[in-house]
C-alpha atoms as a PDB file:
ATOM      1  CA  MET A   1    -120.109  31.112  76.504  1.00  0.00           C
ATOM      2  CA  ARG A   2    -119.381  33.867  74.050  1.00  0.00           C
ATOM      3  CA  VAL A   3    -118.122  31.381  71.516  1.00  0.00           C
ATOM      4  CA  GLY A   4    -121.413  29.310  71.934  1.00  0.00           C
ATOM      5  CA  ARG A   5    -123.470  32.636  71.492  1.00  0.00           C
ATOM      6  CA  LEU A   6    -121.506  33.572  68.453  1.00  0.00           C
ATOM      7  CA  VAL A   7    -122.241  29.986  66.704  1.00  0.00           C
ATOM      8  CA  ASN A   8    -125.814  30.436  67.686  1.00  0.00           C
ATOM      9  CA  ARG A   9    -126.132  33.870  66.092  1.00  0.00           C
ATOM     10  CA  ILE A  10    -124.401  32.668  62.944  1.00  0.00           C
ATOM     11  CA  LEU A  11    -126.641  29.725  62.674  1.00  0.00           C
ATOM     12  CA  ALA A  12    -129.588  31.853  63.084  1.00  0.00           C
ATOM     13  CA  MET A  13    -128.469  34.344  60.391  1.00  0.00           C
ATOM     14  CA  THR A  14    -127.730  31.374  58.031  1.00  0.00           C
ATOM     15  CA  LEU A  15    -131.057  29.992  58.624  1.00  0.00           C
ATOM     16  CA  VAL A  16    -132.919  33.420  57.982  1.00  0.00           C
ATOM     17  CA  GLY A  17    -130.775  33.732  55.033  1.00  0.00           C
ATOM     18  CA  SER A  18    -131.392  30.626  53.471  1.00  0.00           C
ATOM     19  CA  SER A  19    -135.099  31.160  54.092  1.00  0.00           C
ATOM     20  CA  ILE A  20    -135.085  34.321  52.268  1.00  0.00           C
ATOM     21  CA  VAL A  21    -133.144  32.798  49.516  1.00  0.00           C
ATOM     22  CA  LEU A  22    -135.931  29.988  49.309  1.00  0.00           C
ATOM     23  CA  ALA A  23    -138.606  32.364  49.339  1.00  0.00           C
ATOM     24  CA  ALA A  24    -137.087  34.463  46.467  1.00  0.00           C
ATOM     25  CA  ASP A  25    -136.412  31.234  44.428  1.00  0.00           C
ATOM     26  CA  LEU A  26    -140.047  30.062  44.784  1.00  0.00           C
ATOM     27  CA  HIS A  27    -141.491  33.402  43.963  1.00  0.00           C
ATOM     28  CA  ASP A  28    -139.297  33.308  40.647  1.00  0.00           C
ATOM     29  CA  LEU A  29    -140.502  29.831  40.144  1.00  0.00           C
ATOM     30  CA  MET A  30    -144.132  31.041  40.508  1.00  0.00           C
ATOM     31  CA  ASP A  31    -143.279  33.976  37.880  1.00  0.00           C
ATOM     32  CA  GLN A  32    -141.929  31.293  35.514  1.00  0.00           C
ATOM     33  CA  GLY A  33    -144.789  29.100  35.927  1.00  0.00           C
ATOM     34  CA  ASP A  34    -147.186  32.044  35.016  1.00  0.00           C
ATOM     35  CA  ASN A  35    -145.056  33.058  32.121  1.00  0.00           C
ATOM     36  CA  ALA A  36    -145.249  29.437  30.869  1.00  0.00           C
ATOM     37  CA  TYR A  37    -148.933  29.542  31.072  1.00  0.00           C
ATOM     38  CA  SER A  38    -149.452  32.914  29.558  1.00  0.00           C
ATOM     39  CA  GLY A  39    -147.318  31.547  26.638  1.00  0.00           C
ATOM     40  CA  GLY A  40    -149.505  28.391  26.066  1.00  0.00           C
ATOM     41  CA  ASN A  41    -146.753  26.044  27.554  1.00  0.00           C
ATOM     42  CA  TYR A  42    -149.411  24.504  29.877  1.00  0.00           C
ATOM     43  CA  GLN A  43    -147.402  21.238  30.772  1.00  0.00           C
ATOM     44  CA  GLN A  44    -144.404  23.036  31.410  1.00  0.00           C
ATOM     45  CA  ALA A  45    -146.569  25.400  33.851  1.00  0.00           C
ATOM     46  CA  VAL A  46    -147.896  22.514  35.507  1.00  0.00           C
ATOM     47  CA  ASN A  47    -144.311  21.116  36.196  1.00  0.00           C
ATOM     48  CA  ILE A  48    -143.170  24.276  37.534  1.00  0.00           C
ATOM     49  CA  TYR A  49    -146.148  24.749  39.991  1.00  0.00           C
ATOM     50  CA  GLN A  50    -145.601  20.902  40.953  1.00  0.00           C
ATOM     51  CA  GLN A  51    -141.784  21.946  41.582  1.00  0.00           C
ATOM     52  CA  ILE A  52    -143.011  24.746  44.161  1.00  0.00           C
ATOM     53  CA  MET A  53    -145.286  22.133  45.891  1.00  0.00           C
ATOM     54  CA  SER A  54    -142.417  19.701  46.203  1.00  0.00           C
ATOM     55  CA  ASN A  55    -140.927  22.272  48.620  1.00  0.00           C
ATOM     56  CA  GLY A  56    -143.998  22.023  50.850  1.00  0.00           C
ATOM     57  CA  LYS A  57    -145.309  25.288  49.713  1.00  0.00           C
ATOM     58  CA  THR A  58    -148.975  25.661  48.860  1.00  0.00           C
ATOM     59  CA  SER A  59    -151.458  28.601  48.647  1.00  0.00           C
ATOM     60  CA  ALA A  60    -154.857  29.145  47.044  1.00  0.00           C
ATOM     61  CA  ALA A  61    -153.270  31.128  43.977  1.00  0.00           C
ATOM     62  CA  LEU A  62    -150.997  28.172  43.456  1.00  0.00           C
ATOM     63  CA  GLU A  63    -153.544  25.524  43.538  1.00  0.00           C
ATOM     64  CA  TYR A  64    -155.808  27.851  41.507  1.00  0.00           C
ATOM     65  CA  ASN A  65    -153.156  28.307  38.923  1.00  0.00           C
ATOM     66  CA  LEU A  66    -152.303  24.558  38.626  1.00  0.00           C
ATOM     67  CA  GLY A  67    -156.013  23.859  38.333  1.00  0.00           C
ATOM     68  CA  ASN A  68    -156.228  26.199  35.210  1.00  0.00           C
ATOM     69  CA  ALA A  69    -153.108  24.595  33.790  1.00  0.00           C
ATOM     70  CA  TYR A  70    -154.580  21.060  34.138  1.00  0.00           C
ATOM     71  CA  PHE A  71    -157.823  22.423  32.690  1.00  0.00           C
ATOM     72  CA  LYS A  72    -156.152  23.576  29.420  1.00  0.00           C
ATOM     73  CA  LEU A  73    -154.443  20.101  29.003  1.00  0.00           C
ATOM     74  CA  ASN A  74    -158.119  18.676  29.236  1.00  0.00           C
ATOM     75  CA  LYS A  75    -157.260  16.839  32.511  1.00  0.00           C
ATOM     76  CA  ILE A  76    -160.454  17.536  34.058  1.00  0.00           C
ATOM     77  CA  GLY A  77    -159.793  15.388  37.406  1.00  0.00           C
ATOM     78  CA  ASN A  78    -156.678  17.042  38.136  1.00  0.00           C
ATOM     79  CA  ALA A  79    -158.169  20.471  37.523  1.00  0.00           C
ATOM     80  CA  ILE A  80    -161.193  19.793  39.808  1.00  0.00           C
ATOM     81  CA  LEU A  81    -158.815  18.483  42.456  1.00  0.00           C
ATOM     82  CA  HIS A  82    -156.878  21.539  42.623  1.00  0.00           C
ATOM     83  CA  PHE A  83    -159.796  23.972  42.113  1.00  0.00           C
ATOM     84  CA  GLU A  84    -161.169  22.255  45.333  1.00  0.00           C
ATOM     85  CA  ARG A  85    -157.971  22.648  47.148  1.00  0.00           C
ATOM     86  CA  ALA A  86    -157.947  26.194  46.286  1.00  0.00           C
ATOM     87  CA  TYR A  87    -161.571  26.728  47.375  1.00  0.00           C
ATOM     88  CA  LYS A  88    -160.783  25.230  50.751  1.00  0.00           C
ATOM     89  CA  LEU A  89    -158.069  27.824  51.148  1.00  0.00           C
ATOM     90  CA  ALA A  90    -160.078  30.861  49.769  1.00  0.00           C
ATOM     91  CA  PRO A  91    -163.655  29.863  49.933  1.00  0.00           C
ATOM     92  CA  ARG A  92    -164.860  33.595  49.143  1.00  0.00           C
ATOM     93  CA  ASP A  93    -162.814  34.153  45.874  1.00  0.00           C
ATOM     94  CA  PRO A  94    -165.045  34.183  43.080  1.00  0.00           C
ATOM     95  CA  ASP A  95    -162.768  33.227  40.292  1.00  0.00           C
ATOM     96  CA  ILE A  96    -162.094  30.019  42.051  1.00  0.00           C
ATOM     97  CA  SER A  97    -165.596  29.215  42.822  1.00  0.00           C
ATOM     98  CA  PHE A  98    -166.656  29.828  39.015  1.00  0.00           C
ATOM     99  CA  ASN A  99    -163.767  27.939  37.691  1.00  0.00           C
ATOM    100  CA  LEU A 100    -164.597  24.967  40.117  1.00  0.00           C
ATOM    101  CA  LYS A 101    -168.297  24.961  38.946  1.00  0.00           C
ATOM    102  CA  TYR A 102    -167.237  25.630  35.333  1.00  0.00           C
ATOM    103  CA  ALA A 103    -164.693  22.467  35.237  1.00  0.00           C
ATOM    104  CA  LYS A 104    -167.463  20.322  36.748  1.00  0.00           C
ATOM    105  CA  LEU A 105    -169.530  20.979  33.685  1.00  0.00           C
ATOM    106  CA  PHE A 106    -166.975  18.957  31.492  1.00  0.00           C
ATOM    107  CA  ARG A 107    -167.552  15.827  33.348  1.00  0.00           C
ATOM    108  CA  LYS A 108    -168.822  13.056  31.628  1.00  0.00           C
ATOM    109  CA  ASP A 109    -171.094  11.893  34.542  1.00  0.00           C
ATOM    110  CA  GLN A 110    -173.647  14.546  35.248  1.00  0.00           C
ATOM    111  CA  LEU A 111    -175.887  13.504  38.147  1.00  0.00           C
ATOM    112  CA  ASP A 112    -179.299  14.585  38.116  1.00  0.00           C
ATOM    113  CA  LEU A 113    -179.603  15.583  41.884  1.00  0.00           C
ATOM    114  CA  PRO A 114    -182.766  16.971  43.750  1.00  0.00           C
ATOM    115  CA  LYS A 115    -182.955  20.734  43.486  1.00  0.00           C
ATOM    116  CA  ARG A 116    -181.621  22.214  46.741  1.00  0.00           C
ATOM    117  CA  SER A 117    -183.804  24.777  48.664  1.00  0.00           C
ATOM    118  CA  ASN A 118    -182.472  28.530  49.096  1.00  0.00           C
ATOM    119  CA  LEU A 119    -182.123  28.070  52.763  1.00  0.00           C
ATOM    120  CA  VAL A 120    -179.839  24.984  52.098  1.00  0.00           C
ATOM    121  CA  ILE A 121    -177.819  26.834  49.614  1.00  0.00           C
ATOM    122  CA  TRP A 122    -177.475  29.859  52.169  1.00  0.00           C
ATOM    123  CA  TYR A 123    -176.709  27.430  54.989  1.00  0.00           C
ATOM    124  CA  GLU A 124    -173.685  25.807  52.787  1.00  0.00           C
ATOM    125  CA  ASN A 125    -172.480  29.237  51.989  1.00  0.00           C
ATOM    126  CA  VAL A 126    -172.168  30.654  55.331  1.00  0.00           C
ATOM    127  CA  ARG A 127    -170.751  27.329  56.551  1.00  0.00           C
ATOM    128  CA  GLN A 128    -167.863  27.574  54.183  1.00  0.00           C
ATOM    129  CA  TYR A 129    -167.623  31.613  54.151  1.00  0.00           C
ATOM    130  CA  LEU A 130    -164.647  31.643  56.587  1.00  0.00           C
ATOM    131  CA  THR A 131    -161.354  29.722  56.451  1.00  0.00           C
ATOM    132  CA  LEU A 132    -160.326  27.576  59.152  1.00  0.00           C
ATOM    133  CA  ASN A 133    -157.336  29.989  60.157  1.00  0.00           C
ATOM    134  CA  GLU A 134    -160.026  32.904  60.262  1.00  0.00           C
ATOM    135  CA  LEU A 135    -162.318  30.795  62.525  1.00  0.00           C
ATOM    136  CA  SER A 136    -159.496  29.717  64.793  1.00  0.00           C
ATOM    137  CA  LEU A 137    -158.506  33.422  65.334  1.00  0.00           C
ATOM    138  CA  ILE A 138    -161.943  34.289  66.276  1.00  0.00           C
ATOM    139  CA  THR A 139    -162.438  31.460  68.545  1.00  0.00           C
ATOM    140  CA  LEU A 140    -158.985  32.305  70.359  1.00  0.00           C
ATOM    141  CA  GLY A 141    -159.988  36.036  70.446  1.00  0.00           C
ATOM    142  CA  LEU A 142    -163.477  35.372  72.151  1.00  0.00           C
ATOM    143  CA  TRP A 143    -161.605  32.914  74.725  1.00  0.00           C
ATOM    144  CA  LEU A 144    -158.998  35.854  75.577  1.00  0.00           C
ATOM    145  CA  VAL A 145    -162.238  38.067  76.194  1.00  0.00           C
ATOM    146  CA  LEU A 146    -164.050  35.179  78.009  1.00  0.00           C
ATOM    147  CA  ILE A 147    -161.421  34.423  80.732  1.00  0.00           C
ATOM    148  CA  PRO A 148    -160.713  38.135  81.995  1.00  0.00           C
ATOM    149  CA  ALA A 149    -164.447  38.844  81.848  1.00  0.00           C
ATOM    150  CA  SER A 150    -165.327  35.853  84.144  1.00  0.00           C
ATOM    151  CA  LEU A 151    -162.244  36.665  86.631  1.00  0.00           C
ATOM    152  CA  PHE A 152    -163.803  40.233  86.672  1.00  0.00           C
ATOM    153  CA  TYR A 153    -167.147  39.115  87.378  1.00  0.00           C
ATOM    154  CA  TRP A 154    -165.905  36.818  90.148  1.00  0.00           C
ATOM    155  CA  PHE A 155    -164.231  39.449  92.066  1.00  0.00           C
ATOM    156  CA  LYS A 156    -166.821  42.378  91.374  1.00  0.00           C
ATOM    157  CA  HIS A 157    -169.838  40.582  90.831  1.00  0.00           C
ATOM    158  CA  GLY A 158    -171.767  42.838  93.373  1.00  0.00           C
ATOM    159  CA  GLY A 159    -171.319  46.144  91.647  1.00  0.00           C
ATOM    160  CA  ARG A 160    -172.196  47.778  88.585  1.00  0.00           C
ATOM    161  CA  GLN A 161    -168.971  46.747  86.949  1.00  0.00           C
ATOM    162  CA  GLY A 162    -169.783  43.199  87.848  1.00  0.00           C
ATOM    163  CA  LYS A 163    -172.949  43.219  85.979  1.00  0.00           C
ATOM    164  CA  LEU A 164    -171.187  44.767  82.944  1.00  0.00           C
ATOM    165  CA  ALA A 165    -168.652  41.873  83.143  1.00  0.00           C
ATOM    166  CA  PHE A 166    -171.303  39.338  83.463  1.00  0.00           C
ATOM    167  CA  TYR A 167    -173.053  40.369  80.159  1.00  0.00           C
ATOM    168  CA  ILE A 168    -169.626  40.581  78.415  1.00  0.00           C
ATOM    169  CA  PHE A 169    -168.960  36.992  79.882  1.00  0.00           C
ATOM    170  CA  LEU A 170    -172.396  35.614  78.821  1.00  0.00           C
ATOM    171  CA  SER A 171    -172.069  37.159  75.080  1.00  0.00           C
ATOM    172  CA  ALA A 172    -168.512  36.024  74.876  1.00  0.00           C
ATOM    173  CA  GLY A 173    -169.339  32.582  76.243  1.00  0.00           C
ATOM    174  CA  ILE A 174    -172.321  32.249  73.658  1.00  0.00           C
ATOM    175  CA  LEU A 175    -170.167  33.504  70.829  1.00  0.00           C
ATOM    176  CA  PHE A 176    -167.428  31.281  71.841  1.00  0.00           C
ATOM    177  CA  ILE A 177    -169.369  28.034  72.032  1.00  0.00           C
ATOM    178  CA  LEU A 178    -170.893  29.031  68.235  1.00  0.00           C
ATOM    179  CA  ALA A 179    -167.411  29.863  66.854  1.00  0.00           C
ATOM    180  CA  ALA A 180    -165.825  26.610  68.457  1.00  0.00           C
ATOM    181  CA  GLY A 181    -168.591  24.685  66.959  1.00  0.00           C
ATOM    182  CA  TRP A 182    -168.075  26.151  63.679  1.00  0.00           C
ATOM    183  CA  THR A 183    -164.223  25.706  63.940  1.00  0.00           C
ATOM    184  CA  ILE A 184    -164.628  22.039  64.315  1.00  0.00           C
ATOM    185  CA  ASP A 185    -167.261  21.887  61.527  1.00  0.00           C
ATOM    186  CA  ARG A 186    -164.856  23.803  59.139  1.00  0.00           C
ATOM    187  CA  TYR A 187    -161.976  21.457  60.422  1.00  0.00           C
ATOM    188  CA  ARG A 188    -163.699  18.397  59.428  1.00  0.00           C
ATOM    189  CA  ILE A 189    -164.706  19.796  55.927  1.00  0.00           C
ATOM    190  CA  VAL A 190    -161.056  20.762  55.435  1.00  0.00           C
ATOM    191  CA  THR A 191    -159.390  17.565  56.652  1.00  0.00           C
ATOM    192  CA  GLN A 192    -162.166  15.171  55.084  1.00  0.00           C
ATOM    193  CA  ALA A 193    -160.574  12.624  52.704  1.00  0.00           C
ATOM    194  CA  ARG A 194    -162.046  13.081  49.465  1.00  0.00           C
ATOM    195  CA  ILE A 195    -161.278  11.288  46.071  1.00  0.00           C
ATOM    196  CA  VAL A 196    -161.305  12.525  42.573  1.00  0.00           C
ATOM    197  CA  VAL A 197    -161.473  10.079  39.668  1.00  0.00           C
ATOM    198  CA  MET A 198    -158.353  10.816  37.392  1.00  0.00           C
ATOM    199  CA  ALA A 199    -158.671   7.841  35.151  1.00  0.00           C
ATOM    200  CA  GLY A 200    -160.818   8.245  31.981  1.00  0.00           C
ATOM    201  CA  GLU A 201    -163.214   5.493  33.741  1.00  0.00           C
ATOM    202  CA  SER A 202    -163.108   3.735  37.020  1.00  0.00           C
ATOM    203  CA  GLN A 203    -165.118   0.487  37.917  1.00  0.00           C
ATOM    204  CA  VAL A 204    -166.819   0.473  41.209  1.00  0.00           C
ATOM    205  CA  HIS A 205    -167.146  -2.985  42.547  1.00  0.00           C
ATOM    206  CA  SER A 206    -169.286  -4.402  45.465  1.00  0.00           C
ATOM    207  CA  ALA A 207    -166.299  -5.544  47.220  1.00  0.00           C
ATOM    208  CA  PRO A 208    -162.555  -4.677  47.404  1.00  0.00           C
ATOM    209  CA  VAL A 209    -161.490  -7.327  45.113  1.00  0.00           C
ATOM    210  CA  GLU A 210    -161.167  -7.472  41.485  1.00  0.00           C
ATOM    211  CA  SER A 211    -163.448 -10.711  40.940  1.00  0.00           C
ATOM    212  CA  SER A 212    -166.535  -8.839  42.674  1.00  0.00           C
ATOM    213  CA  LYS A 213    -169.380  -7.645  40.724  1.00  0.00           C
ATOM    214  CA  THR A 214    -169.074  -4.280  38.942  1.00  0.00           C
ATOM    215  CA  LEU A 215    -171.984  -2.044  40.152  1.00  0.00           C
ATOM    216  CA  PHE A 216    -171.320   1.180  38.095  1.00  0.00           C
ATOM    217  CA  ILE A 217    -168.680   3.057  36.080  1.00  0.00           C
ATOM    218  CA  LEU A 218    -167.300   6.557  37.145  1.00  0.00           C
ATOM    219  CA  HIS A 219    -165.633   8.651  34.846  1.00  0.00           C
ATOM    220  CA  GLU A 220    -162.812  11.376  35.189  1.00  0.00           C
ATOM    221  CA  GLY A 221    -163.713  14.152  37.547  1.00  0.00           C
ATOM    222  CA  MET A 222    -166.300  12.674  39.610  1.00  0.00           C
ATOM    223  CA  GLU A 223    -165.697  13.233  43.442  1.00  0.00           C
ATOM    224  CA  GLY A 224    -166.545  11.303  46.634  1.00  0.00           C
ATOM    225  CA  LYS A 225    -165.694  10.796  50.210  1.00  0.00           C
ATOM    226  CA  LEU A 226    -162.917   8.409  51.170  1.00  0.00           C
ATOM    227  CA  GLN A 227    -164.719   6.101  53.801  1.00  0.00           C
ATOM    228  CA  GLU A 228    -162.267   3.305  54.006  1.00  0.00           C
ATOM    229  CA  GLU A 229    -158.857   2.454  52.378  1.00  0.00           C
ATOM    230  CA  THR A 230    -157.505  -1.029  52.014  1.00  0.00           C
ATOM    231  CA  ASP A 231    -154.282  -2.245  50.550  1.00  0.00           C
ATOM    232  CA  GLY A 232    -154.190  -4.433  47.393  1.00  0.00           C
END
C-alpha cells in the first residue's frame, strides 16, 4: 500500500512538473513569436504561433497575434479567420474588434448590404457582449441560488421568510431562464461552423460537382456559414 502511494505521488509530481515545464516552454515560444513579429519576421512569427497551437493551446491574444502576422503577409483570409476566433474568445476587446473590421476592408468583394438599424446593432452587440464561459458561470450561479431558495420556500412558505424566499426564487428563476437561453444562443454562435475563403478566388457551383454551373466567384477573405459538407 505504501509503495503504491509513493508511486502515485511520484507520478503526480512528474505530471505537475511536466505541466509547469510545458507552460514555461509555451510562454517562451510566445515571446519568440512576439519578438519575430516586432522584428518584421512575420512568417517566422506565424510558424512559432502555429507551433504553440499544435500543442493544443489557444487564447484570444494568440489568435490576435497570429491574425496580425498573417495580415502583414497580406494573407487576408487567414488574418480574418484568426481575428474572428480571437473575437469569439474576447468579444469586448477593442483592438480585436477594430482589426477584424479593418482587415475586412481589404477584401476584394465588398457586399452592398442594407444598412442595419441602431436597434439591430445594439442587439447584436449585447448578444455577443459576454463570452460563453462567463455566461455559463452566471447560469450556474443562478441555479445555485434557485435551488436553496425553492427548498427554503417549500418548508417556510407560510411565514415572512417564506415570502422573501419566494421573491428570490421568482427573480432567480426568471434570470436563470434568460441566462440559460443566452448561453445556448452564445454556444451556437461559438460552435457554428463557418468558412473563410483562403484562395485568391473560389468558384461557387450550383451543385457539388465540377461540371455544374458556376453561379459566382468569391475572393479571399469572404465568409459564410457551412451548411453541409460532402467528400470529393
